[in-house]
Short mmCIF file of C-alpha atoms in Angstrom, two decimals:
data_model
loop_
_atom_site.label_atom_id
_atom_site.label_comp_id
_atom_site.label_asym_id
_atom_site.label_seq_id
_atom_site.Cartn_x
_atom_site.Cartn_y
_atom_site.Cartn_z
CA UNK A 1 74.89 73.40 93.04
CA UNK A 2 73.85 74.69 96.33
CA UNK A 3 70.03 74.48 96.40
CA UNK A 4 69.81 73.32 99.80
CA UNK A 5 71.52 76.21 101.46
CA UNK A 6 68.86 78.50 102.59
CA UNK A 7 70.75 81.85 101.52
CA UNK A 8 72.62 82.82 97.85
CA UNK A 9 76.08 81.60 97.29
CA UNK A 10 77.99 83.25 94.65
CA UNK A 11 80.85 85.90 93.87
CA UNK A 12 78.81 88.75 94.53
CA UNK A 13 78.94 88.37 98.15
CA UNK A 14 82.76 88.55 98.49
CA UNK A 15 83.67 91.92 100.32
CA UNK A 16 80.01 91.90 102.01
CA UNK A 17 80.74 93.47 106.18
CA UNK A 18 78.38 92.50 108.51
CA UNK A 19 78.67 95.21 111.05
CA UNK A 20 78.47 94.51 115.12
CA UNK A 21 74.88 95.54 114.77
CA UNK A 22 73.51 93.49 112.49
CA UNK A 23 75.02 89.96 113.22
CA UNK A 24 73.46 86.95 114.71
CA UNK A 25 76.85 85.83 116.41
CA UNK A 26 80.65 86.67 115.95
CA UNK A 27 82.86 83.58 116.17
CA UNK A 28 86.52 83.73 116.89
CA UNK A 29 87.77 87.23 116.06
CA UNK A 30 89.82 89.51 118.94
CA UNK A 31 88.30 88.87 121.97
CA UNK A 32 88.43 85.07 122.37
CA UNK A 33 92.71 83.86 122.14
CA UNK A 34 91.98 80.11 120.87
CA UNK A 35 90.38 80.01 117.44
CA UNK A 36 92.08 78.26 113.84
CA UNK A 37 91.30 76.90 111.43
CA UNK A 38 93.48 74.50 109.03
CA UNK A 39 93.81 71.73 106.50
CA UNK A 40 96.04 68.48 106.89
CA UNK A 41 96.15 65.60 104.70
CA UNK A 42 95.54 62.70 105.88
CA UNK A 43 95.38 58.79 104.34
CA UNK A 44 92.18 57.94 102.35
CA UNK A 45 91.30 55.55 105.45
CA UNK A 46 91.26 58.15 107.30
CA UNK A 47 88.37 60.27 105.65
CA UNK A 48 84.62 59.67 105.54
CA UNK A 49 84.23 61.43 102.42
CA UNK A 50 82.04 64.20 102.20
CA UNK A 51 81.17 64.15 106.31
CA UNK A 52 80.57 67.35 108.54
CA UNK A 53 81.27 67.35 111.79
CA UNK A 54 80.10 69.54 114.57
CA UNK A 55 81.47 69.26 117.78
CA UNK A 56 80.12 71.38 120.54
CA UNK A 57 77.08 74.10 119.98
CA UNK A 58 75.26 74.61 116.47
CA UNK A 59 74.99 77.85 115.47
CA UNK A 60 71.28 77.33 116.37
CA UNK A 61 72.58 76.99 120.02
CA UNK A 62 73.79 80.22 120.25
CA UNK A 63 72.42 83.44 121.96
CA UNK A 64 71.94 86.70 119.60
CA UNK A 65 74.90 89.02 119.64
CA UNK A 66 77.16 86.72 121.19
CA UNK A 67 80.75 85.66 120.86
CA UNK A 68 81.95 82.39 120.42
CA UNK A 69 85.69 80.17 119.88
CA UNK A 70 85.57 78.51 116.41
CA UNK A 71 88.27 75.77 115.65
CA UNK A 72 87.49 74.74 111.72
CA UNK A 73 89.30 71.52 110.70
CA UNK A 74 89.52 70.33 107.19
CA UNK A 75 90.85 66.99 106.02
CA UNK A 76 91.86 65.80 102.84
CA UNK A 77 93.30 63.35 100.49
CA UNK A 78 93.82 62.70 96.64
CA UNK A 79 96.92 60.77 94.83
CA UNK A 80 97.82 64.32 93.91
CA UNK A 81 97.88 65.78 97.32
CA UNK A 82 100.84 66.38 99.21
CA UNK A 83 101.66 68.12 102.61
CA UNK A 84 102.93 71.04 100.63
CA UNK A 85 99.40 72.13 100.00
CA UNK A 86 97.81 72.29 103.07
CA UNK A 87 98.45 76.14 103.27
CA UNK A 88 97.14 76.99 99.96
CA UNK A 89 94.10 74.74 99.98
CA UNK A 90 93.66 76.55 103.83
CA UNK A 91 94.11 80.08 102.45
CA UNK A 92 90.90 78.98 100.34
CA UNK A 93 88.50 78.65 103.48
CA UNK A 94 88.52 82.59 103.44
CA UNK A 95 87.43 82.97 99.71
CA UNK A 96 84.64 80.01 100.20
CA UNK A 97 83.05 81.77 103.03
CA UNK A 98 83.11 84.64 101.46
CA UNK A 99 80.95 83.52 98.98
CA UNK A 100 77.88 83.04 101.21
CA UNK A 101 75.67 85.77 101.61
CA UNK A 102 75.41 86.97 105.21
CA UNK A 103 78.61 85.26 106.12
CA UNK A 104 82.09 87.09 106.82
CA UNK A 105 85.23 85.98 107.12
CA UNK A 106 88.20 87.91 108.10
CA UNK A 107 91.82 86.28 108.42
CA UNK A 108 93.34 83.23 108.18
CA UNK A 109 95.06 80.89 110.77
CA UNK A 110 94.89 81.69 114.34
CA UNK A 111 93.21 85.02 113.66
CA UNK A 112 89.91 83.81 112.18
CA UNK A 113 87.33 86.52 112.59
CA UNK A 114 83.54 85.53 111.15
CA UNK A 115 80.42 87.31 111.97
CA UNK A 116 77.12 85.97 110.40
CA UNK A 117 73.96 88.47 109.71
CA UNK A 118 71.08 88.34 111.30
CA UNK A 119 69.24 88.78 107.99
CA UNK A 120 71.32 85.54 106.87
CA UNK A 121 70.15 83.60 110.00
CA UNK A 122 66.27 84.06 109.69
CA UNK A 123 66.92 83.11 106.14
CA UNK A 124 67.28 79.55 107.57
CA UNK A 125 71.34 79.43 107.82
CA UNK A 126 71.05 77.97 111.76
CA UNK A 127 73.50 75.25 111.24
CA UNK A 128 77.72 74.64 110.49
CA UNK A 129 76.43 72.13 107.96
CA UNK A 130 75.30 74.51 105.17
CA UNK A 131 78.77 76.03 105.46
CA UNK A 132 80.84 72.35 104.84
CA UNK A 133 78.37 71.71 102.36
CA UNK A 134 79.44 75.10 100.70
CA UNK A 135 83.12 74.36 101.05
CA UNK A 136 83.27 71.16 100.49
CA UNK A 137 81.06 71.57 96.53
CA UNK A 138 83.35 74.73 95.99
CA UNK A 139 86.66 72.53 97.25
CA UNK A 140 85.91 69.60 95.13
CA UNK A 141 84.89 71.91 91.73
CA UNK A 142 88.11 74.43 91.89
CA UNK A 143 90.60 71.73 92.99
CA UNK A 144 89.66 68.36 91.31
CA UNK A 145 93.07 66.88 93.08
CA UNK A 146 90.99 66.48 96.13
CA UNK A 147 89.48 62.90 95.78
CA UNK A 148 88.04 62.83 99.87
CA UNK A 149 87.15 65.52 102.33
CA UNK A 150 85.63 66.08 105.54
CA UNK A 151 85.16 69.01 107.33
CA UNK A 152 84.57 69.49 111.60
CA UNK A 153 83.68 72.59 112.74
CA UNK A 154 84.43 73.02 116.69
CA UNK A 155 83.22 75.22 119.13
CA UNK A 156 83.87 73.37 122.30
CA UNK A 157 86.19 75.70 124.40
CA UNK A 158 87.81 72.23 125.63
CA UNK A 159 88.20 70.64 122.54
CA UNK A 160 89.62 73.77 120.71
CA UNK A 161 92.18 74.37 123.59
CA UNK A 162 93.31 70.56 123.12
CA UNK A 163 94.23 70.99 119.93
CA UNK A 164 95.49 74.45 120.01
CA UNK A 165 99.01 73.68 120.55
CA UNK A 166 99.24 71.17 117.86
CA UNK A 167 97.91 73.70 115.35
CA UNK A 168 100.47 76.32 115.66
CA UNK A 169 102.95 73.63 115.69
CA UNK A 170 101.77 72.91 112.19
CA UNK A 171 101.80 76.27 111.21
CA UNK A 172 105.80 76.81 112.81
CA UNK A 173 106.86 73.62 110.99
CA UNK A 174 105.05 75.24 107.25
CA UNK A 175 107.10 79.15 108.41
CA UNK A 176 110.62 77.31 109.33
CA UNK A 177 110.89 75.24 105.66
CA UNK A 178 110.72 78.66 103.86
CA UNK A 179 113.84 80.46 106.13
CA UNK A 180 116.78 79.17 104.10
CA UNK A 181 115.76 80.03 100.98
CA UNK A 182 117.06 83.90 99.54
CA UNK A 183 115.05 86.18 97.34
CA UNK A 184 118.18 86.24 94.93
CA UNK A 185 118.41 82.68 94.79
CA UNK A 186 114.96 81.98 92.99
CA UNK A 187 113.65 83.47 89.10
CA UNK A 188 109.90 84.11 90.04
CA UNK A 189 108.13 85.29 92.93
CA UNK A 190 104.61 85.04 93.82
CA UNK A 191 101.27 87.12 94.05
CA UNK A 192 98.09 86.37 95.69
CA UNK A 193 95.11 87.73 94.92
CA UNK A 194 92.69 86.28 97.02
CA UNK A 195 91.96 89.43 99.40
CA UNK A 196 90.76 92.00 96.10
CA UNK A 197 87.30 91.46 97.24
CA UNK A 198 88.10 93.72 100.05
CA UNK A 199 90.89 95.80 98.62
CA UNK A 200 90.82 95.81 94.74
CA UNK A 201 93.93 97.36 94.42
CA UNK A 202 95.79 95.36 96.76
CA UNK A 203 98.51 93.57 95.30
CA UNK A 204 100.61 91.07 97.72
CA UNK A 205 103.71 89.92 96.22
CA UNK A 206 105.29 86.61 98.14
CA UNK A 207 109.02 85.99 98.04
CA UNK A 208 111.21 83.39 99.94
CA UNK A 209 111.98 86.54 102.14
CA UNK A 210 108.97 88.32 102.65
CA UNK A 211 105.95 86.03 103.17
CA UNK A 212 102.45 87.25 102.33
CA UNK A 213 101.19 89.73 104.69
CA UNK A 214 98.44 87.41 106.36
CA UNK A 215 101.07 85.49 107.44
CA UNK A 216 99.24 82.29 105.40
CA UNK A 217 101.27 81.81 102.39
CA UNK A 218 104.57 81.13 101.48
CA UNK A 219 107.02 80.97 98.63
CA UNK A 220 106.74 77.11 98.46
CA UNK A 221 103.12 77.51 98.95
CA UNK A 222 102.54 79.83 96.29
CA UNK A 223 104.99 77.53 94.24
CA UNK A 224 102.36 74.69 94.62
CA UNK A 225 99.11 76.62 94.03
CA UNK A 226 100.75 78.14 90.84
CA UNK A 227 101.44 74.73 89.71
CA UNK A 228 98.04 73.17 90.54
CA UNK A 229 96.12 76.09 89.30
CA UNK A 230 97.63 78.30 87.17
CA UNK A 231 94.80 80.36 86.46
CA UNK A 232 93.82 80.85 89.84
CA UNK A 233 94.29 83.67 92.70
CA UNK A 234 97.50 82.48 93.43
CA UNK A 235 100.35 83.09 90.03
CA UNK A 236 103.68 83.40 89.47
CA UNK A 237 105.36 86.30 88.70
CA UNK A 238 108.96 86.72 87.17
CA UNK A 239 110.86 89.04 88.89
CA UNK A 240 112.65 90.72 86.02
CA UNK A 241 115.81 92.79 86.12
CA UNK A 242 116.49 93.95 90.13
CA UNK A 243 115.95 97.62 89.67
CA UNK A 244 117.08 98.39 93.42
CA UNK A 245 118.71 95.53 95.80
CA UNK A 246 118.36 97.98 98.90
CA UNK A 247 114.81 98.04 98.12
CA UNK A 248 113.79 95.69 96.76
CA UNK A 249 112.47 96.48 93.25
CA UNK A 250 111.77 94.21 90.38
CA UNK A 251 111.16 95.11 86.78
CA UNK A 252 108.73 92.29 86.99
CA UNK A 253 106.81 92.94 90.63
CA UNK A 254 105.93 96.40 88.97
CA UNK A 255 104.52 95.15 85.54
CA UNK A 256 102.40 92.86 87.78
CA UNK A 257 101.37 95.18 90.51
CA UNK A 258 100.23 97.88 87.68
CA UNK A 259 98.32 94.88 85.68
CA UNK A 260 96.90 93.35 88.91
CA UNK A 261 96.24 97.12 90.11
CA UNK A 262 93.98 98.46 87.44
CA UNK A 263 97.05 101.12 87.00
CA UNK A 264 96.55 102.39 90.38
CA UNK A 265 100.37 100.64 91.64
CA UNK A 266 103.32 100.64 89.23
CA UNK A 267 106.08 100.62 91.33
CA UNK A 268 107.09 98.54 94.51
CA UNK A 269 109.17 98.35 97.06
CA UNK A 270 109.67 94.95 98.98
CA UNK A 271 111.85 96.21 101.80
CA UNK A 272 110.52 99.71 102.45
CA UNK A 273 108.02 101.26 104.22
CA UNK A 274 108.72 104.39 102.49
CA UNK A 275 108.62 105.83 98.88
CA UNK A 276 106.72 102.53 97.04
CA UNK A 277 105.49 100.41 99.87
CA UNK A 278 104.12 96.81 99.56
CA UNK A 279 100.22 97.57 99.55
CA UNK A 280 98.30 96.38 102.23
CA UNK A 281 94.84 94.90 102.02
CA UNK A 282 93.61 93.69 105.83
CA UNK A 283 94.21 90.97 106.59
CA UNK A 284 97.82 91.18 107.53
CA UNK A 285 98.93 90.13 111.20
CA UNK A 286 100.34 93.15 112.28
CA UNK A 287 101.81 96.75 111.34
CA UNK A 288 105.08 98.60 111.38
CA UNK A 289 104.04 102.11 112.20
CA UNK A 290 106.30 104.95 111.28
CA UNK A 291 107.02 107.05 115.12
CA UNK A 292 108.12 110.74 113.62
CA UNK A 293 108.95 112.13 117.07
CA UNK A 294 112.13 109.23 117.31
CA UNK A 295 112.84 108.43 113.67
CA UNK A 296 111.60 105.22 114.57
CA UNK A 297 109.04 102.06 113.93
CA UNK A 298 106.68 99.96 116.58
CA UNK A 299 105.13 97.25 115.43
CA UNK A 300 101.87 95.86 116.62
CA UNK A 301 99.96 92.54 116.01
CA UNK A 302 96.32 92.65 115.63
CA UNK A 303 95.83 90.72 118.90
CA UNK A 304 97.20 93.46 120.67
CA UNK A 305 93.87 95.43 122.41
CA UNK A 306 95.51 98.37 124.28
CA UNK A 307 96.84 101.76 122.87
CA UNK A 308 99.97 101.89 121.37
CA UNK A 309 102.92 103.72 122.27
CA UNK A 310 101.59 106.64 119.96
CA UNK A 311 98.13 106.47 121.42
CA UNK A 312 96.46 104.58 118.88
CA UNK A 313 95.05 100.70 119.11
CA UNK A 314 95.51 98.45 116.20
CA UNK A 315 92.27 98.80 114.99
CA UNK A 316 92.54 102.62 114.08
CA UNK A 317 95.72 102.08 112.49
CA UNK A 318 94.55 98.86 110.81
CA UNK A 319 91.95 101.51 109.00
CA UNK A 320 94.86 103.98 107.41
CA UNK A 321 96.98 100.72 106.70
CA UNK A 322 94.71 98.83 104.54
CA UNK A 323 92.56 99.25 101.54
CA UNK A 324 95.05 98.34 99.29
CA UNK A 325 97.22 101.95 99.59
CA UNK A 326 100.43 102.64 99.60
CA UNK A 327 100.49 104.55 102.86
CA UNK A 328 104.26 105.30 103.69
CA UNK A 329 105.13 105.03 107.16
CA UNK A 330 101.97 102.68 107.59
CA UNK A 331 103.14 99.33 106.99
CA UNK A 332 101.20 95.86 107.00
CA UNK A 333 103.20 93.12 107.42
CA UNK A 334 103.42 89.10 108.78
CA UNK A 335 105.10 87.89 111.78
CA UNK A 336 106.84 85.72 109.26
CA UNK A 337 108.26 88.55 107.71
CA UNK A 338 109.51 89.70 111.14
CA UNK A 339 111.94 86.87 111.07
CA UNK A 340 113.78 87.37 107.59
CA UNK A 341 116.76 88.89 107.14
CA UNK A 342 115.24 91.38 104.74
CA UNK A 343 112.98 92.42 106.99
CA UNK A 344 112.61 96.31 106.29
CA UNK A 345 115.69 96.13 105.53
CA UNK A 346 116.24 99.30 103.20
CA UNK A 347 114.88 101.30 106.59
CA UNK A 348 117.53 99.42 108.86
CA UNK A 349 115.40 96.62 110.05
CA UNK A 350 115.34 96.09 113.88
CA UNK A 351 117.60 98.99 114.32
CA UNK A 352 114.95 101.37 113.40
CA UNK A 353 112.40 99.05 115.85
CA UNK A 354 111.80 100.94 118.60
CA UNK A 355 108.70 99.36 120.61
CA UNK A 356 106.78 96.05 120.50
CA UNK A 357 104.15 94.54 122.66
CA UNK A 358 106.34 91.91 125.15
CA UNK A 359 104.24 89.00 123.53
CA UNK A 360 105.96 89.91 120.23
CA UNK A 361 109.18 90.85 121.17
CA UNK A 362 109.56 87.19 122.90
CA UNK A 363 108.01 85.71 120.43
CA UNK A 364 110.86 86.87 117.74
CA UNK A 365 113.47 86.52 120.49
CA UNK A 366 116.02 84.52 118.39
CA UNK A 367 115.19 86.90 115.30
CA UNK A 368 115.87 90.34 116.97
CA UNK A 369 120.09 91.00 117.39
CA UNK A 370 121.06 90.65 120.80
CA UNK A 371 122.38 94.55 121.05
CA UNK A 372 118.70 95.71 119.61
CA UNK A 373 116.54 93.31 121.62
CA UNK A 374 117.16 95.36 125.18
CA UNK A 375 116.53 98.41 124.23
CA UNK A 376 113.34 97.58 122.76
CA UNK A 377 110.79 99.08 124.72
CA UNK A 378 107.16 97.36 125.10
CA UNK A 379 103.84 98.59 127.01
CA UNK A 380 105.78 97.69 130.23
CA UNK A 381 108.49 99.99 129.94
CA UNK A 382 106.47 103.18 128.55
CA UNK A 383 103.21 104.63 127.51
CA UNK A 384 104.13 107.78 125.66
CA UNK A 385 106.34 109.69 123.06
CA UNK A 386 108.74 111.26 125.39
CA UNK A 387 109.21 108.23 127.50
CA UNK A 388 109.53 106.10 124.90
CA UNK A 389 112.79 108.77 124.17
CA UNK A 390 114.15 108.78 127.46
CA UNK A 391 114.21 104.80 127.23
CA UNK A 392 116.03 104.65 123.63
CA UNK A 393 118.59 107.40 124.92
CA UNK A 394 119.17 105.11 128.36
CA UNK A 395 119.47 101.67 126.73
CA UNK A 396 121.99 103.24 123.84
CA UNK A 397 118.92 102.05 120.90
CA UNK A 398 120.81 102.54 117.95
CA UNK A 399 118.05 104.91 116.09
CA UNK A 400 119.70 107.80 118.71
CA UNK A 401 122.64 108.05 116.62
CA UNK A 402 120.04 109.48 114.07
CA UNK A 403 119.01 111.96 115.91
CA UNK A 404 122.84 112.88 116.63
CA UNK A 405 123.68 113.00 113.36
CA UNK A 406 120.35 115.60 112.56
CA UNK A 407 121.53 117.49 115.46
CA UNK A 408 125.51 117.70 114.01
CA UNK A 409 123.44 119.33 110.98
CA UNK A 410 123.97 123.38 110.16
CA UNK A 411 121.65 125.55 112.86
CA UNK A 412 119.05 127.38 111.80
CA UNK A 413 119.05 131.44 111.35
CA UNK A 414 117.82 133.20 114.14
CA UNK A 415 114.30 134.10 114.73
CA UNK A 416 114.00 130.59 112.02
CA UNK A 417 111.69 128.47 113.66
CA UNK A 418 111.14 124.23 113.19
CA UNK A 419 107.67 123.67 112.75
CA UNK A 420 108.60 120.04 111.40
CA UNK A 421 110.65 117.53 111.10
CA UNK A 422 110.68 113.96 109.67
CA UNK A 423 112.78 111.04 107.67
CA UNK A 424 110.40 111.68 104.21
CA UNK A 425 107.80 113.87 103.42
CA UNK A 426 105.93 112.59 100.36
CA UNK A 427 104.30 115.29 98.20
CA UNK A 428 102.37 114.86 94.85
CA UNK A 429 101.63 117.10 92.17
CA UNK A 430 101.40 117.77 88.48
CA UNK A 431 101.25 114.10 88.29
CA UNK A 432 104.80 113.64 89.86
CA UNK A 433 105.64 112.15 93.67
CA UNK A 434 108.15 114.14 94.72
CA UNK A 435 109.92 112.95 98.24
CA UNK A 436 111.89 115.17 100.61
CA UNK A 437 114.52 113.11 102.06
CA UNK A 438 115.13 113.62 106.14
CA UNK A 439 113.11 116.94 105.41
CA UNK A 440 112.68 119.94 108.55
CA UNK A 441 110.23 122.30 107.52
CA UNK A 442 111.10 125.99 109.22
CA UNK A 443 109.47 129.28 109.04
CA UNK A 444 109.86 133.24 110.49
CA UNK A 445 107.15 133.08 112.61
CA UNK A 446 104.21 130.47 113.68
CA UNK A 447 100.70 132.09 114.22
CA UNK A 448 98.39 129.56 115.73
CA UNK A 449 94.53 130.46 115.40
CA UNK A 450 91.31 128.73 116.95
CA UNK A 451 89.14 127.93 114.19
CA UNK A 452 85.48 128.88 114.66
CA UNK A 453 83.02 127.02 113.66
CA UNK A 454 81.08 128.27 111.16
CA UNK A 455 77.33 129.28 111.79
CA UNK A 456 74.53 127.39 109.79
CA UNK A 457 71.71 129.30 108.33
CA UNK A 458 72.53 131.99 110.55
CA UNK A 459 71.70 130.69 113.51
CA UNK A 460 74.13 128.78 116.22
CA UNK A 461 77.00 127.47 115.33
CA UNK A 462 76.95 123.31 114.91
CA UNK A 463 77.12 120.87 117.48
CA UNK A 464 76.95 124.18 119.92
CA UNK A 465 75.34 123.42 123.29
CA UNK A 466 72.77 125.52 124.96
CA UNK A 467 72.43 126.29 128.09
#
């Protein structure tokens, strides 16, 4: 099938990195703000079947090591198509790319991320066209429906930023459809599967109230994907009996997540950052991050470059988030998400928010309650833990009342000591996860020793410096 692309094409590539070292050229990912990539359907007048498109510089064009916008446009058509599955048939793009050797893709929708190998490139793979040609074979084998398609790929800074706007309109118009629709008011959920290649034990469940964590796919989506391909990464899942409303835990979600999981998740919870977590695998938009020090969450989107109120830039919490864990307190999630009513909702949703990037915050204004959205703080209002308190106890957040209620708690004996203190502590043993609700961990006395390193081979100590 693909004997004119210069490099191997096939299953064994999915999950390949192509570190900052060894690629040719990155295009799209954090650094440049414009980059998409989408499907629309279109009318079969409209489509020079088979056609790719390249409008600005080849990859041929471009200098070693550089960075570059990316705007990838596919257009289809088919008596079977419908509008409804532009989003799943987009989704796809990532799992197609994936497939080539040399070529990664991270992300979906205006997040794209792709870096291509140098290795890959003085195999021959120079030009866009070997990747349309490997979409559009893989497009027309998995999903027969699709009777034409063309593909453009567009790296034109102009051109992209023309039709910028008009994408995320698209995408708004796909997000606003699902918002009506409750969890309660449907029999099956969703899962999607498409991101195991990089997290084999990530399992993303989809429900009319909590989209899938890249932000790509929702319940109507997976609906149509299901139905078009019922063997494929996208499947329905019955939701079973509701073992916990506040939760959000399904008889059903669990039988799937342990089958999907290989064993390694059997229970979940929807709504929670705590106990059972949703997994996360990478690709999700941003992350609710558990703040200890105010009982509270920030949130951060992965286009977000500076530290965080706690220190720490997306990226370093991106690498204890994902993998396909359970990591409580670590929490991937979708800006879609951000807008539902169940949003965390077992932790007390935006009143357990305590900072968000300004971007975000306006960006969910009509979302966040009018007495949470003030006392918000963002980068502008704080850059460290005990600011960030002095703001929540100033604009009345309503997370302080937490901290009253701890402090209206018995008082320690004397000469008793808090050496920590946080909502859950999760601790494992003998097979058993056992979790310490609001736990404070005290002792007599705290001794606090440097650790030395130790010497190797008898002789300095390592990394010592000598004079």
């Amino acid at each position: 099938m693909f004997e004119t692309i210069p490099v191997d094409v096939g299953l064994v590539h999915e999950g390949e990195r192509v570190r900052k070292n060894d690629m040719q050229v990155e295009l799209g990912g954090p650094s440049l703000p414009e980059k998409f990539e989408i499907v629309r359907v279109r009318q079969p007048d409209q489509i020079e079947d088979g056609a790719i498109r390249i409008i600005g510089p080849d990859i041929s064009d471009m200098e070693e090591g550089k960075h570059y916008p990316l705007g990838i446009l596919v257009e289809i058509t088919g008596a079977r198509v419908e509008t409804d599955l532009e989003g799943v048939v987009e989704r796809r793009i990532h799992e197609y790319c994936n497939y080539i050797e040399g070529f990664m893709h991270l992300n979906q929708r205006y997040d794209i991320w792709i870096r291509l190998s140098k290795k890959s490139f003085r195999k021959g793979l120079t030009s866009f066209r070997f990747i349309g040609q490997v979409m559009i074979e893989l497009f027309r084998n998995e999903l027969p429906i699709i009777e034409k398609i063309q593909v453009s790929f567009i790296t034109d800074p102009e051109k992209i930023r023309a039709l910028y706007t008009k994408v995320l309109q698209t995408y708004e118009a796909r997000d606003a459809r699902a918002r009506g629709l409750l969890d309660e008011d449907v029999d099956s959920f969703y899962g999607c599967a498409l991101c195991q290649s990089f997290a084999p034990t990530h399992v993303c469940v989809i429900t009319p109230q909590r989209y899938a964590n890249c932000g790509a796919i929702s319940w109507f989506d997976g609906r149509a994907a299901a139905g078009i391909d019922p063997k494929g990464p996208i499947y329905a899942i019955e939701k079973g009996e509701c073992l916990d409303a506040e939760n959000g835990e399904y008889s059903g979600v669990n039988e799937s997540a342990k089958k999907r999981s290989m064993g390694e998740v059997n229970r979940v919870y929807l709504y929670s950052a705590f106990g059972y977590p949703h997994t996360s695998c990478g690709c999700f938009e941003g992350i609710a991050f558990y703040i200890p020090e105010v009982d509270g969450f920030g949130i951060v989107l992965r286009g977000f470059r500076d530290p965080t109120v706690n220190g720490l830039p997306f990226s370093t919490m991106a690498d204890s988030t994902a993998g396909g864990r359970q990591v409580e307190g670590f929490h991937g999630i979708s800006i879609e998400y951000m807008r539902s009513k169940r949003f965390m909702h077992a932790d007390g949703g935006y009143d357990r928010v305590v900072w968000m990037p300004i971007e975000t915050k306006e960006r969910l204004k009509q979302f966040i309650p009018e007495d949470v959205f003030d006392a918000i703080a963002t980068e502008k209002d704080v850059s460290s833990i005990p600011e960030l308190k002095t703001f929540l106890e100033g604009h009345g957040h309503p997370v302080v009342k937490r901290w009253k209620a701890e402090d209206e708690e018995p008082q320690e004996s004397p000469g008793i000591q808090t050496v920590f203190a946080a909502g859950d502590i999760p601790i494992h043993a003998g097979g058993f996860k056992i979790i310490l609700k609001n736990a404070r961990i005290t002792a007599e006395k705290v001794i606090i020793q440097p650790i030395r390193p130790v010497p190797r081979h008898g002789g300095e100590p390592s990394g010592a410096k000598k004079d």
